[in-house]
PDB file of C-alpha atoms in Angstrom:
ATOM      1  CA  UNK W  11       3.543  -6.942  29.302  1.00 55.00           C
ATOM      2  CA  UNK W  12       1.426  -7.829  31.800  1.00 62.00           C
ATOM      3  CA  UNK W  13       2.779  -9.340  34.946  1.00 68.00           C
ATOM      4  CA  UNK W  14       0.303 -12.512  34.377  1.00 76.00           C
ATOM      5  CA  UNK W  15       1.742 -13.484  31.237  1.00 86.00           C
ATOM      6  CA  UNK W  16      -1.019 -16.753  31.139  1.00 86.00           C
ATOM      7  CA  UNK W  17      -3.653 -13.629  31.094  1.00 87.00           C
ATOM      8  CA  UNK W  18      -2.218 -11.783  28.593  1.00 88.00           C
ATOM      9  CA  UNK W  19      -1.982 -14.866  26.201  1.00 88.00           C
ATOM     10  CA  UNK W  20      -5.553 -15.763  26.952  1.00 87.00           C
ATOM     11  CA  UNK W  21      -6.785 -12.109  26.625  1.00 86.00           C
ATOM     12  CA  UNK W  22      -4.542 -11.744  23.125  1.00 86.00           C
ATOM     13  CA  UNK W  23      -6.204 -15.129  21.226  1.00 84.00           C
ATOM     14  CA  UNK W  24      -9.377 -13.756  22.486  1.00 83.00           C
ATOM     15  CA  UNK W  25      -9.034 -10.391  21.042  1.00 84.00           C
ATOM     16  CA  UNK W  26      -7.635 -12.414  17.022  1.00 83.00           C
ATOM     17  CA  UNK W  27     -10.597 -14.806  17.211  1.00 80.00           C
ATOM     18  CA  UNK W  28     -12.927 -12.102  16.192  1.00 79.00           C
ATOM     19  CA  UNK W  29     -10.831 -10.825  13.867  1.00 82.00           C
ATOM     20  CA  UNK W  30      -9.011 -13.683  11.838  1.00 81.00           C
ATOM     21  CA  UNK W  31     -10.259 -17.288  11.084  1.00 81.00           C
ATOM     22  CA  UNK W  32      -8.459 -20.162  10.760  1.00 82.00           C
ATOM     23  CA  UNK W  33      -9.238 -22.478   7.350  1.00 86.00           C
ATOM     24  CA  UNK W  34      -7.579 -25.802   6.896  1.00 90.00           C
ATOM     25  CA  UNK W  35      -7.377 -27.265   3.430  1.00 90.00           C
ATOM     26  CA  UNK W  36      -6.420 -31.039   2.131  1.00 93.00           C
ATOM     27  CA  UNK W  37      -4.347 -31.137  -1.023  1.00 92.00           C
ATOM     28  CA  UNK W  38      -3.188 -34.016  -3.510  1.00 94.00           C
ATOM     29  CA  UNK W  39       0.535 -33.340  -3.306  1.00 95.00           C
ATOM     30  CA  UNK W  40       0.868 -32.317  -6.839  1.00 95.00           C
ATOM     31  CA  UNK W  41      -0.834 -29.827  -5.948  1.00 93.00           C
ATOM     32  CA  UNK W  42       0.790 -28.874  -3.370  1.00 94.00           C
ATOM     33  CA  UNK W  43       4.125 -28.366  -4.543  1.00 95.00           C
ATOM     34  CA  UNK W  44       2.903 -26.431  -8.181  1.00 94.00           C
ATOM     35  CA  UNK W  45       1.428 -23.871  -5.065  1.00 93.00           C
ATOM     36  CA  UNK W  46       4.724 -24.247  -2.842  1.00 94.00           C
ATOM     37  CA  UNK W  47       6.568 -23.809  -6.425  1.00 94.00           C
ATOM     38  CA  UNK W  48       4.299 -20.517  -7.440  1.00 91.00           C
ATOM     39  CA  UNK W  49       4.760 -19.286  -4.150  1.00 92.00           C
ATOM     40  CA  UNK W  50       8.166 -18.964  -3.721  1.00 92.00           C
ATOM     41  CA  UNK W  51       8.106 -17.578  -7.868  1.00 89.00           C
ATOM     42  CA  UNK W  52       6.804 -14.685  -6.058  1.00 88.00           C
ATOM     43  CA  UNK W  53       7.564 -14.054  -2.979  1.00 90.00           C
ATOM     44  CA  UNK W  54       4.705 -15.314  -1.059  1.00 90.00           C
ATOM     45  CA  UNK W  55       3.774 -17.995   1.108  1.00 92.00           C
ATOM     46  CA  UNK W  56       1.213 -20.538   0.604  1.00 92.00           C
ATOM     47  CA  UNK W  57      -1.710 -19.389   2.891  1.00 92.00           C
ATOM     48  CA  UNK W  58      -1.406 -16.218   0.615  1.00 92.00           C
ATOM     49  CA  UNK W  59      -1.065 -17.994  -2.714  1.00 92.00           C
ATOM     50  CA  UNK W  60      -4.501 -19.885  -1.135  1.00 92.00           C
ATOM     51  CA  UNK W  61      -5.874 -16.740  -0.020  1.00 90.00           C
ATOM     52  CA  UNK W  62      -5.522 -14.253  -2.448  1.00 87.00           C
ATOM     53  CA  UNK W  63      -6.248 -16.889  -5.520  1.00 86.00           C
ATOM     54  CA  UNK W  64      -9.413 -17.055  -3.928  1.00 87.00           C
ATOM     55  CA  UNK W  65     -10.368 -13.844  -3.374  1.00 86.00           C
ATOM     56  CA  UNK W  66      -8.793 -13.250  -7.336  1.00 81.00           C
ATOM     57  CA  UNK W  67     -11.898 -15.729  -8.134  1.00 79.00           C
ATOM     58  CA  UNK W  68     -14.731 -14.333  -6.313  1.00 79.00           C
ATOM     59  CA  UNK W  69     -13.692 -11.287  -7.069  1.00 76.00           C
ATOM     60  CA  UNK W  70     -13.506 -11.954 -10.392  1.00 71.00           C
ATOM     61  CA  UNK W  71      -9.658 -10.505 -11.294  1.00 62.00           C
ATOM     62  CA  UNK W  72      -7.028 -13.211 -11.708  1.00 60.00           C
ATOM     63  CA  UNK W  73      -3.975 -13.253  -9.873  1.00 59.00           C
ATOM     64  CA  UNK W  74      -0.818 -12.560 -11.911  1.00 63.00           C
ATOM     65  CA  UNK W  75       2.158 -12.596 -11.252  1.00 64.00           C
ATOM     66  CA  UNK W  76       4.248  -9.919  -9.978  1.00 65.00           C
ATOM     67  CA  UNK W  77       6.944  -9.877 -12.687  1.00 71.00           C
ATOM     68  CA  UNK W  78       3.878  -9.360 -15.258  1.00 72.00           C
ATOM     69  CA  UNK W  79       2.594  -6.423 -13.915  1.00 73.00           C
ATOM     70  CA  UNK W  80       6.720  -4.698 -14.573  1.00 76.00           C
ATOM     71  CA  UNK W  81       6.227  -6.366 -17.598  1.00 78.00           C
ATOM     72  CA  UNK W  82       3.150  -4.912 -18.813  1.00 78.00           C
ATOM     73  CA  UNK W  83       3.986  -1.212 -17.540  1.00 81.00           C
ATOM     74  CA  UNK W  84       7.459  -1.440 -19.899  1.00 83.00           C
ATOM     75  CA  UNK W  85       5.738  -2.905 -22.631  1.00 82.00           C
ATOM     76  CA  UNK W  86       2.968  -0.332 -22.178  1.00 82.00           C
ATOM     77  CA  UNK W  87       5.608   2.345 -21.767  1.00 84.00           C
ATOM     78  CA  UNK W  88       7.236   1.273 -25.233  1.00 83.00           C
ATOM     79  CA  UNK W  89       3.822   1.310 -26.945  1.00 83.00           C
ATOM     80  CA  UNK W  90       3.582   4.602 -25.967  1.00 84.00           C
ATOM     81  CA  UNK W  91       7.304   6.060 -27.111  1.00 84.00           C
ATOM     82  CA  UNK W  92       5.796   4.106 -30.556  1.00 83.00           C
ATOM     83  CA  UNK W  93       2.493   5.904 -30.884  1.00 81.00           C
ATOM     84  CA  UNK W  94       4.734   9.244 -30.673  1.00 83.00           C
ATOM     85  CA  UNK W  95       6.491   7.906 -33.439  1.00 82.00           C
ATOM     86  CA  UNK W  96       3.919   7.727 -35.677  1.00 80.00           C
ATOM     87  CA  UNK W  97       2.444  10.622 -34.854  1.00 81.00           C
ATOM     88  CA  UNK W  98       5.605  12.672 -35.751  1.00 83.00           C
ATOM     89  CA  UNK W  99       5.529  10.411 -39.050  1.00 80.00           C
ATOM     90  CA  UNK W 100       2.066  11.699 -39.360  1.00 79.00           C
ATOM     91  CA  UNK W 101       2.908  15.079 -38.809  1.00 81.00           C
ATOM     92  CA  UNK W 102       5.985  15.391 -41.296  1.00 81.00           C
ATOM     93  CA  UNK W 103       3.788  13.199 -43.660  1.00 79.00           C
ATOM     94  CA  UNK W 104       1.055  16.331 -43.238  1.00 79.00           C
ATOM     95  CA  UNK W 105       3.788  19.540 -43.563  1.00 81.00           C
ATOM     96  CA  UNK W 106       5.503  17.573 -46.901  1.00 80.00           C
ATOM     97  CA  UNK W 107       2.222  16.586 -47.969  1.00 75.00           C
ATOM     98  CA  UNK W 108       3.821  13.285 -48.770  1.00 74.00           C
ATOM     99  CA  UNK W 109       3.576   9.547 -47.460  1.00 70.00           C
ATOM    100  CA  UNK W 110       6.401   7.737 -47.056  1.00 66.00           C
ATOM    101  CA  UNK W 111       6.169   4.234 -47.184  1.00 67.00           C
ATOM    102  CA  UNK W 112       2.710   4.422 -45.556  1.00 65.00           C
ATOM    103  CA  UNK W 113       2.111   0.489 -45.976  1.00 68.00           C
ATOM    104  CA  UNK W 114       5.412  -0.479 -44.192  1.00 74.00           C
ATOM    105  CA  UNK W 115       4.263   1.398 -40.927  1.00 72.00           C
ATOM    106  CA  UNK W 116       1.094  -0.023 -40.978  1.00 72.00           C
ATOM    107  CA  UNK W 117       2.704  -4.039 -41.754  1.00 77.00           C
ATOM    108  CA  UNK W 118       4.887  -3.652 -38.579  1.00 77.00           C
ATOM    109  CA  UNK W 119       2.076  -2.163 -36.708  1.00 77.00           C
ATOM    110  CA  UNK W 120      -0.251  -4.918 -37.446  1.00 80.00           C
ATOM    111  CA  UNK W 121       2.940  -7.142 -36.947  1.00 82.00           C
ATOM    112  CA  UNK W 122       3.710  -5.555 -33.356  1.00 82.00           C
ATOM    113  CA  UNK W 123      -0.132  -6.126 -32.710  1.00 80.00           C
ATOM    114  CA  UNK W 124      -0.251 -10.123 -33.112  1.00 83.00           C
ATOM    115  CA  UNK W 125       3.099 -10.162 -30.805  1.00 83.00           C
ATOM    116  CA  UNK W 126       1.389  -7.949 -28.142  1.00 81.00           C
ATOM    117  CA  UNK W 127      -1.499  -9.739 -28.377  1.00 80.00           C
ATOM    118  CA  UNK W 128       0.765 -13.634 -28.032  1.00 82.00           C
ATOM    119  CA  UNK W 129       2.312 -11.859 -24.777  1.00 77.00           C
ATOM    120  CA  UNK W 130      -0.217 -10.872 -22.970  1.00 75.00           C
ATOM    121  CA  UNK W 131      -2.356 -14.663 -23.625  1.00 75.00           C
ATOM    122  CA  UNK W 132       0.418 -15.724 -22.568  1.00 74.00           C
ATOM    123  CA  UNK W 133       1.340 -14.048 -19.398  1.00 67.00           C
ATOM    124  CA  UNK W 134      -2.428 -14.364 -18.573  1.00 67.00           C
ATOM    125  CA  UNK W 135      -3.373 -17.309 -19.856  1.00 65.00           C
ATOM    126  CA  UNK W 136      -4.029 -19.554 -16.189  1.00 59.00           C
ATOM    127  CA  UNK W 137      -1.230 -22.654 -16.162  1.00 54.00           C
TER     128      UNK W 137
END
């Protein structure tokens, strides 16, 4: 650190001024509380929520909670497991030349599809 602390501070402010810009936002109290609660629930500060939300909006993506991504990864793994099981059933049916309860398996897959669509819609729909 230089001997002249005031000069060091001035140099630091000049360097960072070129890299960052401060923005002030005025919010209704209800919106502030909602954004703050969202940030706390997802381990982000208010400034991070505002910045990431604004950038996600203009870039055409969505701001997702960290827990949702973990749940979607787990769901993808479970779907891969189910697909493997269906493939094994199809292989077995080809070997024995007889399909066992094809209607029941397809009905369960249709039911699973409805559950997954509901889950994804619920998790990714803005509140």
